[in-house]
Coordinates of C-alpha atoms in Angstrom, one line a residue:
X1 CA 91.0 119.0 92.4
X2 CA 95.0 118.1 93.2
X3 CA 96.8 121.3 91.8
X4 CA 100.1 120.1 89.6
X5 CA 102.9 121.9 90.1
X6 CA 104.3 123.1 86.4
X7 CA 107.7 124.0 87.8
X8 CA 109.0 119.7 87.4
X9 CA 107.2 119.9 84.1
X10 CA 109.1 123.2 83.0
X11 CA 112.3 121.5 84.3
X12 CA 111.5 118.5 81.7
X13 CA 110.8 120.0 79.0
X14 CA 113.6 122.4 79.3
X15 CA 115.7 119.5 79.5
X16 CA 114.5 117.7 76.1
X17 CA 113.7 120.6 73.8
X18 CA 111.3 119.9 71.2
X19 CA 113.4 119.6 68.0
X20 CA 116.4 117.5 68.8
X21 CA 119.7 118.7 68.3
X22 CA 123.3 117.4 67.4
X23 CA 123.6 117.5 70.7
X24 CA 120.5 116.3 72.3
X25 CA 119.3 114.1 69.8
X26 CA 116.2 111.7 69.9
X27 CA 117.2 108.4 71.5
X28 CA 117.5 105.4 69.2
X29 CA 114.3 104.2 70.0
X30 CA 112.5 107.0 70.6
X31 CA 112.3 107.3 74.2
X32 CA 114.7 106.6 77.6
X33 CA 113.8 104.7 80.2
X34 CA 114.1 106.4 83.3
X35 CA 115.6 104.4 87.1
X36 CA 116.1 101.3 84.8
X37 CA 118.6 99.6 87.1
X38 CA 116.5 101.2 90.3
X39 CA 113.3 99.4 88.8
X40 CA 115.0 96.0 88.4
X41 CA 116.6 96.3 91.4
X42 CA 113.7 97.6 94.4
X43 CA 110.9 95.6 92.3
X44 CA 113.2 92.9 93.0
X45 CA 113.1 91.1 89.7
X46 CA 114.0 87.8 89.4
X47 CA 113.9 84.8 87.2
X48 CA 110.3 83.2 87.1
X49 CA 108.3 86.2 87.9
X50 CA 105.0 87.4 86.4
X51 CA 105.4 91.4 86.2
X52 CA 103.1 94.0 84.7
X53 CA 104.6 96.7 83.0
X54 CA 101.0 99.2 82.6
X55 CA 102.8 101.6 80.6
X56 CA 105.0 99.8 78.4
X57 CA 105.5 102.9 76.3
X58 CA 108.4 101.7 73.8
X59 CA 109.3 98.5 75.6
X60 CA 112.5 99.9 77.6
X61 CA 111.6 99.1 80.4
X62 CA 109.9 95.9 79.5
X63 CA 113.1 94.7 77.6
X64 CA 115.1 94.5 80.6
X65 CA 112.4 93.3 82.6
X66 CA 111.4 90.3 80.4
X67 CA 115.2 89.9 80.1
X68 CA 115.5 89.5 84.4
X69 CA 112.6 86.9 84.4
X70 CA 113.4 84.7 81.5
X71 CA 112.1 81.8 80.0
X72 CA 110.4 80.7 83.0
X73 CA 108.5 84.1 83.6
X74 CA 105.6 85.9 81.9
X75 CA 105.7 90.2 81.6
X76 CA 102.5 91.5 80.9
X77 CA 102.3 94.8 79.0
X78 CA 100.0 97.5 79.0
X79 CA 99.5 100.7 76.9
X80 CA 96.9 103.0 75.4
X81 CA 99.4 104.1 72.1
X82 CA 98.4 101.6 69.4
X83 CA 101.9 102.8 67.8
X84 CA 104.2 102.4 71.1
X85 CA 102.3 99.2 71.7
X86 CA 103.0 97.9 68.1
X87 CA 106.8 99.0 68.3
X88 CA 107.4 97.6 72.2
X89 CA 105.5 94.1 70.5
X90 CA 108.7 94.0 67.6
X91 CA 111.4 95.3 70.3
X92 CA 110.2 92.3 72.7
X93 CA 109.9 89.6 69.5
X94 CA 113.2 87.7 70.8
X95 CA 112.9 88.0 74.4
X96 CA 112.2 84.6 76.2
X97 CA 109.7 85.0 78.8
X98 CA 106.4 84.7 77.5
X99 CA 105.1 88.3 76.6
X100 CA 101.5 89.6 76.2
X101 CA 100.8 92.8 75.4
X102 CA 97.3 94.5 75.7
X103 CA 96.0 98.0 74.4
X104 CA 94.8 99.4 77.2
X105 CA 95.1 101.9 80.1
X106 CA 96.4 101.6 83.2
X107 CA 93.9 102.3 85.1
X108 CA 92.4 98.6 83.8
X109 CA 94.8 96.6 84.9
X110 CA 92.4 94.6 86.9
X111 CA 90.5 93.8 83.8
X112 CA 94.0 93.2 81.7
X113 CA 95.0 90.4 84.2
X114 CA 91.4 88.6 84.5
X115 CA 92.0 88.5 80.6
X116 CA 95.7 87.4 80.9
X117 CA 94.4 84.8 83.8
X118 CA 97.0 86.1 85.9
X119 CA 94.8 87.6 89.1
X120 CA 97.4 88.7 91.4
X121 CA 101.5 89.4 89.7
X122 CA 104.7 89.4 91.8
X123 CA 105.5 93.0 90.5
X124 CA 104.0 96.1 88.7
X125 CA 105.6 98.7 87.5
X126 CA 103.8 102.2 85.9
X127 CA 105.7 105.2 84.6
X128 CA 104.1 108.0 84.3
X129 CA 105.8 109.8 82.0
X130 CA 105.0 110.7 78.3
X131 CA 107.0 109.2 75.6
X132 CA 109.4 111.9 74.4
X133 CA 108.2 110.3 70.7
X134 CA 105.2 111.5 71.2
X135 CA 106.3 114.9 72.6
X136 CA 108.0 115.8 69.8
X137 CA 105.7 113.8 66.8
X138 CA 103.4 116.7 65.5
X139 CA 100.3 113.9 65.2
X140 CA 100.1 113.7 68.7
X141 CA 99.7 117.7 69.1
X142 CA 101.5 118.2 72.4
X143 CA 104.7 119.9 70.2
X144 CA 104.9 123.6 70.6
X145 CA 107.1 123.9 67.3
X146 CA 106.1 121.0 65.4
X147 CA 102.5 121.8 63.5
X148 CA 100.0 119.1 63.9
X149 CA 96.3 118.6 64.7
X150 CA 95.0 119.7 68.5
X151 CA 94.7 116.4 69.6
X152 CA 96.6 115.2 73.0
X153 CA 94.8 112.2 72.7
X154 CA 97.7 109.2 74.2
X155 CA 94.8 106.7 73.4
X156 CA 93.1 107.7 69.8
X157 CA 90.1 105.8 71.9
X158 CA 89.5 108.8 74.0
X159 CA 86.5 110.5 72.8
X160 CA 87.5 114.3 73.4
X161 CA 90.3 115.9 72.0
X162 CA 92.4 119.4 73.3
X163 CA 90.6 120.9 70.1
X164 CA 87.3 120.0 71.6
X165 CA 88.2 121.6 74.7
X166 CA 89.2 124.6 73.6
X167 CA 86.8 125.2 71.0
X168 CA 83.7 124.1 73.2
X169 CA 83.9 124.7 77.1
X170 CA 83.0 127.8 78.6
X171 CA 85.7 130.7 79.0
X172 CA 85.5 130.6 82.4
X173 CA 86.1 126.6 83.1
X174 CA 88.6 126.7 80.9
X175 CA 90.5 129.5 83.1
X176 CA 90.0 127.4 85.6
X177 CA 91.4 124.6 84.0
X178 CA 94.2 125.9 82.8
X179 CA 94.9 127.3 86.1
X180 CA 94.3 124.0 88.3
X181 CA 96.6 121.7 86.1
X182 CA 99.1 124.0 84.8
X183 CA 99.6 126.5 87.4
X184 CA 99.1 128.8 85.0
X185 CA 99.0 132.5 86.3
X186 CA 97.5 133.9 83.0
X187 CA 94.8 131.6 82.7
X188 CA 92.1 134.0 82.2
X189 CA 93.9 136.4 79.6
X190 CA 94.6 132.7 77.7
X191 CA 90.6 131.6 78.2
X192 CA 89.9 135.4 77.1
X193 CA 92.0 135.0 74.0
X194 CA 90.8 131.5 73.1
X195 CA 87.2 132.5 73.6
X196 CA 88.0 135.6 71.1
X197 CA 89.7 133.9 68.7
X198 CA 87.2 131.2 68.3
X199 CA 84.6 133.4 67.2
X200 CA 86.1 133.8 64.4
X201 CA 87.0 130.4 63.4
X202 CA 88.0 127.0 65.5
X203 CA 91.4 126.3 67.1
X204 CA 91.9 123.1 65.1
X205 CA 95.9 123.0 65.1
X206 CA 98.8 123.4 68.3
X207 CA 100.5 125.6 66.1
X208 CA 98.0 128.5 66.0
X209 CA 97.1 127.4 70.2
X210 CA 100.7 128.4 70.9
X211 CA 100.9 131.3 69.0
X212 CA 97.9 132.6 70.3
X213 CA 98.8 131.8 74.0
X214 CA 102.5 133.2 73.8
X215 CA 100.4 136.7 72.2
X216 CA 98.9 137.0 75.6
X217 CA 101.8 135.3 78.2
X218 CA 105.2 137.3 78.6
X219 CA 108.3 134.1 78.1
X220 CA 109.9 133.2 81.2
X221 CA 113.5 132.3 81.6
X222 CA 114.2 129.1 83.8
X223 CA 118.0 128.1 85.8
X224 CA 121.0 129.7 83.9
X225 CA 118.5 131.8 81.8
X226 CA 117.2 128.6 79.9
X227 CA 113.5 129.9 77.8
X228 CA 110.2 128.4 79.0
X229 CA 107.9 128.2 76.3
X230 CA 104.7 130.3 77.4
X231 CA 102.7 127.5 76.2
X232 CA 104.4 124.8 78.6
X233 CA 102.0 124.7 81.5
X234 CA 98.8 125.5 79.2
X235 CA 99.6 122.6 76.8
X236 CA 100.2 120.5 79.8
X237 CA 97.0 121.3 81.5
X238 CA 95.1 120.3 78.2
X239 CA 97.1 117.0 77.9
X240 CA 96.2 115.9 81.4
X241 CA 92.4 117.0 81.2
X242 CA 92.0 115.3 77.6
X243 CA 93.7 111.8 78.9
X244 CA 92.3 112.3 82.7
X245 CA 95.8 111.6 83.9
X246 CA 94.9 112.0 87.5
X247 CA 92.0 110.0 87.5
X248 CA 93.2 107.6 85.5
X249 CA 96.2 107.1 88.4
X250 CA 93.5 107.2 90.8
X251 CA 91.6 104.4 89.7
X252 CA 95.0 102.6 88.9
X253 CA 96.4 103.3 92.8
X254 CA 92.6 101.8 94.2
X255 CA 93.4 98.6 92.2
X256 CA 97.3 97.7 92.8
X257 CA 96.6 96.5 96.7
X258 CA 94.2 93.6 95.0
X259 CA 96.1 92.5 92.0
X260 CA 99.9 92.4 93.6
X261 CA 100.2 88.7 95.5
X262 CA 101.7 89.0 98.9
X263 CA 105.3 89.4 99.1
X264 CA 104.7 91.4 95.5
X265 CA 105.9 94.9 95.1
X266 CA 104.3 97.8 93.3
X267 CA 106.4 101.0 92.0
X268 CA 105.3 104.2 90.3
X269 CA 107.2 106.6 88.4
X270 CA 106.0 110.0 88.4
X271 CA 107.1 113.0 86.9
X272 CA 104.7 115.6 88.5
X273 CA 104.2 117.2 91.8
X274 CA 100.4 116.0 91.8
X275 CA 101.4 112.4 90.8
X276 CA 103.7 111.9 93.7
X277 CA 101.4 113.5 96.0
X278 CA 98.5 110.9 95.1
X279 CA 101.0 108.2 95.3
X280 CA 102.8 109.5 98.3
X281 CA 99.5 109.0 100.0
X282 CA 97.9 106.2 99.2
X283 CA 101.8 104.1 99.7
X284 CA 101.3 106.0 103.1
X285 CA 97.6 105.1 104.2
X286 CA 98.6 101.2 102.9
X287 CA 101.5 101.4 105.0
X288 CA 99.5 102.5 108.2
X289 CA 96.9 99.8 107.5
X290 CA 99.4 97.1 107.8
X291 CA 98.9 95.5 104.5
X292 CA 102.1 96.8 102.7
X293 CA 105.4 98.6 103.8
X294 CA 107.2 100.6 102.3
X295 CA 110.6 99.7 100.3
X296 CA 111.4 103.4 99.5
X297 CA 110.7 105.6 102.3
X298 CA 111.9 108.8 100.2
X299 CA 111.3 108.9 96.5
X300 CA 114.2 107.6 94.5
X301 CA 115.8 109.8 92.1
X302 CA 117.8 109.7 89.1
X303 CA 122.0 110.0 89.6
X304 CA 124.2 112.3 88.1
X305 CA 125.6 109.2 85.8
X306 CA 121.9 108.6 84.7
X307 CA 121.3 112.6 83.9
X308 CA 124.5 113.2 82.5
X309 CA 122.8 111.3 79.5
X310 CA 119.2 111.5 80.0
X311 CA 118.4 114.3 81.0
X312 CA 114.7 114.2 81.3
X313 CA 115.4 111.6 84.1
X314 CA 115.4 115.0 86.5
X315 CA 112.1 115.0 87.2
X316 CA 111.2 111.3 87.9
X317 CA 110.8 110.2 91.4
X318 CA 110.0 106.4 92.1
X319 CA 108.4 105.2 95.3
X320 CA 107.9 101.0 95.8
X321 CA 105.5 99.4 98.2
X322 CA 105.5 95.8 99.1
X323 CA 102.5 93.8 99.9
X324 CA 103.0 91.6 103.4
X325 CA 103.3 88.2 102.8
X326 CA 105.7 86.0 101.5
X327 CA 108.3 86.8 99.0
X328 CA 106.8 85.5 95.7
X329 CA 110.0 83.6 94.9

């Protein structure tokens, strides 16, 4: 199993705190796209083009990409929030390419386009990230501060929840998993303390999961002695086992070479060491087998300009591949 690294994470979340401030409020829509004019400009949209968006979250970057290919062009969205879906769909009401938005993962984008009738797309475009909306909305349980069920479900289709996890698996797999995706160094005291408090009744709620890990875990201090919730990398490992993140990409990078037409391009954002290392190497092993080159042969990061007002754009890196063939326009 890849290993994520929980230092990017800690930088994110460090750099968005859960309840906004006067100072770093929620944005206006609830999230901000990261790379917007990067994705617009090395996906090379243009007027006319048919462009997936596979994780439309809430339609920034989909408004400016349905905006770039115009009344002649079709952008096809994807995402497994019902509620981001539904608020991208009223954001996109006045755009004039034709729009179609599907609830579904990324990972079935092959299945999205046979449904769309669109095969093969000029461009596709996934971010990885989660929404800050539904980092900081107690439903979604993934808030350390704001109480709310133990879900982490991004899709409420997902069978198993983070309460199911952490009520059900065995203390020692959930050490491990704690440890795998979240880097976590106290993994076993937290499976210990999960295990023993469980017993007594069920972890149902992220408030009493974060109290209960920061009993156990000492709190860290980040750059310029900035506070790292203990709970950071254990709530992040139970996020990305409940929505298989890194399958899910998996699946999603096996796909991309067949459903991009040639001369199409294909860009990731990631936001995770893990991510990038999956996408790093399968943009690499498409490169070396001739069928695609790569547009970005070092991951594109967010300017000083673009951090100095969203600062959760520090941890996004964007790599873009382009299939050989000719230019779809």
């Amino acid at each position: 199993m890849v290993v994520i690294a929980a230092r990017r994470y800690n930088r994110l979340m460090m750099a968005f705190p859960e309840r906004p401030t006067s100072s770093n409020p929620l944005p206006e829509h609830g999230h901000e796209p990261v790379l917007l004019a990067e994705v617009l400009d090395l996906l090379g949209i243009q007027a006319g083009m048919t462009v997936v968006d596979c994780t439309v979250g809430r339609g920034g970057h989909s408004l400016a990409i349905a905006g770039a290919v115009g009344k002649e062009g079709t952008l096809i969205g994807i995402d497994g929030d019902p509620e981001n879906l539904g608020y991208a769909k009223t954001r996109l009401e006045g755009s004039r390419a034709t729009v179609r938005l599907f609830h579904a993962r990324f990972a079935d984008v092959d299945e999205v386009l046979e449904a769309a009738g669109s095969p093969r797309v000029d461009a596709i475009l996934a971010d990885l990230g989660v929404s800050t909306n539904q980092l900081l909305d107690g439903k979604y349980g993934l808030s350390f501060s704001n109480p709310g069920p133990l879900d982490m479900r991004l899709d409420p289709r997902i069978d198993r929840s983070a309460a199911d996890l952490v009520n059900i698996m065995r203390e020692d797999d959930l050490a491990n998993l704690i440890f795998e995706l979240g880097e976590e160094r106290h993994s076993r005291k937290i499976a210990r303390k999960i295990v023993e408090v469980r017993r007594e009744s069920p972890i149902n709620t992220s408030e009493r999961l974060a109290d209960l890990v920061r009993s156990v875990v000492p709190r860290e201090y980040g750059p310029r002695g900035s506070k790292i919730d203990p709970a950071t990398r254990t709530f992040m490992a139970l996020r990305m086992a409940v929505n298989d993140e890194l399958g899910q990409l998996s699946t999603f990078l096996e796909k991309v070479p067949t459903a991009v037409a040639p001369g199409g391009r294909v860009g990731i954002i990631s936001f995770h060491s893990g991510e990038d290392r999956l996408v790093k190497q399968c943009f690499n092993m498409l490169g070396e087998s001739g069928s695609f080159e790569r547009v970005t042969r070092k991951p594109v990061v967010a300017g000083e300009a673009e951090l100095s007002t969203n600062p959760r754009a520090r941890s996004a890196k964007f790599r873009v591949v382009q299939k050989v063939g000719d230019s779809p326009n």
